[in-house]
């Protein structure tokens, strides 16, 4: 037989072999698949609002939305008045001596805040050097005078040019970031307060030149 003939024979053999294999391992559609996590495949179904529900009726199922336990809603909005109220009503659950909270706060600050506020809080982060309006120094008198609850409010609802970081930074981490800002402020002698970081004199340059 010619080489071409052998090729045809081999090709038909491969085809027949794969068809036979498919037939051998064919799925049986009359039976359910093998379930690895049975809880997900066949969870217990309860009638919502029924008394057999695994949560007490009158709490989670009766509320308009399911609210995670121990995370009560914040009754504030983005207004100045609300920010003042947060300053008097909300208190940092992490004390000044909480080293773990401080370390975590530093990490949160480095991840979410430093890009604008700068590593030392002076308002000289990298995006400011690229032309974004600089935030006020967190070491200035104004930021020092803001109560913890008000800084929490700034992070939660934003302020002026600063957007809300509520969706990126959870509540505890916001308080830890506040702790870190307090430690930055404490490390700087009050009489040596730097004023707001000078805005870089690059207004006349096209953005490319500042790279
Ligand atoms: C995109 C840049 C940007 C990022 C990121 C950012 N901020 Fe700001 N922040 C600003 C600007 C701009 C202001 C000034 C807002 C205003 O009043 O117009 C500000 C204001 C503040 C103030 C109030 C200061 C004052 O004296 O009024 C605090 C406190 C603050 N930011 C904390 C944070 C923290 C904490 C984070 C991280 C979770 C953060 N910011 C992330 C830009 C930023």
Tab-separated table of N, CA and C in Angstrom, residues 49 55-56 58-75:
chain	number	residue	atom	x	y	z
A	49	UNK	N	-39.795	34.074	55.350
A	49	UNK	CA	-40.798	34.555	56.313
A	49	UNK	C	-41.501	33.431	57.064
A	55	UNK	N	-33.205	31.691	60.790
A	55	UNK	CA	-32.930	32.937	61.522
A	55	UNK	C	-34.223	33.378	62.181
A	56	UNK	N	-34.134	34.050	63.330
A	56	UNK	CA	-35.359	34.451	64.019
A	56	UNK	C	-36.196	35.385	63.141
A	58	UNK	N	-38.465	38.346	62.238
A	58	UNK	CA	-38.505	39.658	62.870
A	58	UNK	C	-37.143	40.313	62.829
A	59	UNK	N	-36.100	39.575	62.456
A	59	UNK	CA	-34.785	40.215	62.330
A	59	UNK	C	-34.399	40.264	60.864
A	60	UNK	N	-33.493	39.402	60.445
A	60	UNK	CA	-32.925	39.514	59.099
A	60	UNK	C	-33.972	39.461	57.995
A	61	UNK	N	-34.871	38.480	58.062
A	61	UNK	CA	-35.787	38.310	56.937
A	61	UNK	C	-36.852	39.391	56.899
A	62	UNK	N	-37.143	39.983	58.044
A	62	UNK	CA	-38.196	40.980	58.065
A	62	UNK	C	-37.672	42.359	57.675
A	63	UNK	N	-36.335	42.554	57.788
A	63	UNK	CA	-35.784	43.860	57.453
A	63	UNK	C	-35.817	44.058	55.941
A	64	UNK	N	-35.892	45.323	55.484
A	64	UNK	CA	-35.931	45.557	54.038
A	64	UNK	C	-34.669	45.046	53.352
A	65	UNK	N	-33.538	45.115	54.012
A	65	UNK	CA	-32.302	44.574	53.451
A	65	UNK	C	-31.660	43.723	54.520
A	66	UNK	N	-30.890	42.737	54.105
A	66	UNK	CA	-30.144	41.958	55.075
A	66	UNK	C	-28.906	42.764	55.465
A	67	UNK	N	-28.773	43.092	56.727
A	67	UNK	CA	-27.648	43.886	57.203
A	67	UNK	C	-26.712	42.950	57.950
A	68	UNK	N	-25.426	42.935	57.574
A	68	UNK	CA	-24.513	42.044	58.289
A	68	UNK	C	-24.527	42.367	59.776
A	69	UNK	N	-24.472	41.326	60.584
A	69	UNK	CA	-24.526	41.565	62.023
A	69	UNK	C	-23.328	42.374	62.485
A	70	UNK	N	-23.519	43.160	63.501
A	70	UNK	CA	-22.493	43.987	64.116
A	70	UNK	C	-21.962	45.063	63.187
A	71	UNK	N	-22.674	45.374	62.101
A	71	UNK	CA	-22.282	46.490	61.253
A	71	UNK	C	-23.512	47.376	61.047
A	72	UNK	N	-23.860	48.171	62.069
A	72	UNK	CA	-25.073	48.974	61.961
A	72	UNK	C	-24.901	50.062	60.912
A	73	UNK	N	-26.005	50.534	60.326
A	73	UNK	CA	-25.892	51.572	59.309
A	73	UNK	C	-25.315	52.853	59.907
A	74	UNK	N	-24.610	53.613	59.087
A	74	UNK	CA	-24.101	54.920	59.510
A	74	UNK	C	-25.147	55.957	59.111
A	75	UNK	N	-25.648	56.697	60.089
A	75	UNK	CA	-26.687	57.680	59.766
A	75	UNK	C	-26.060	59.040	59.493
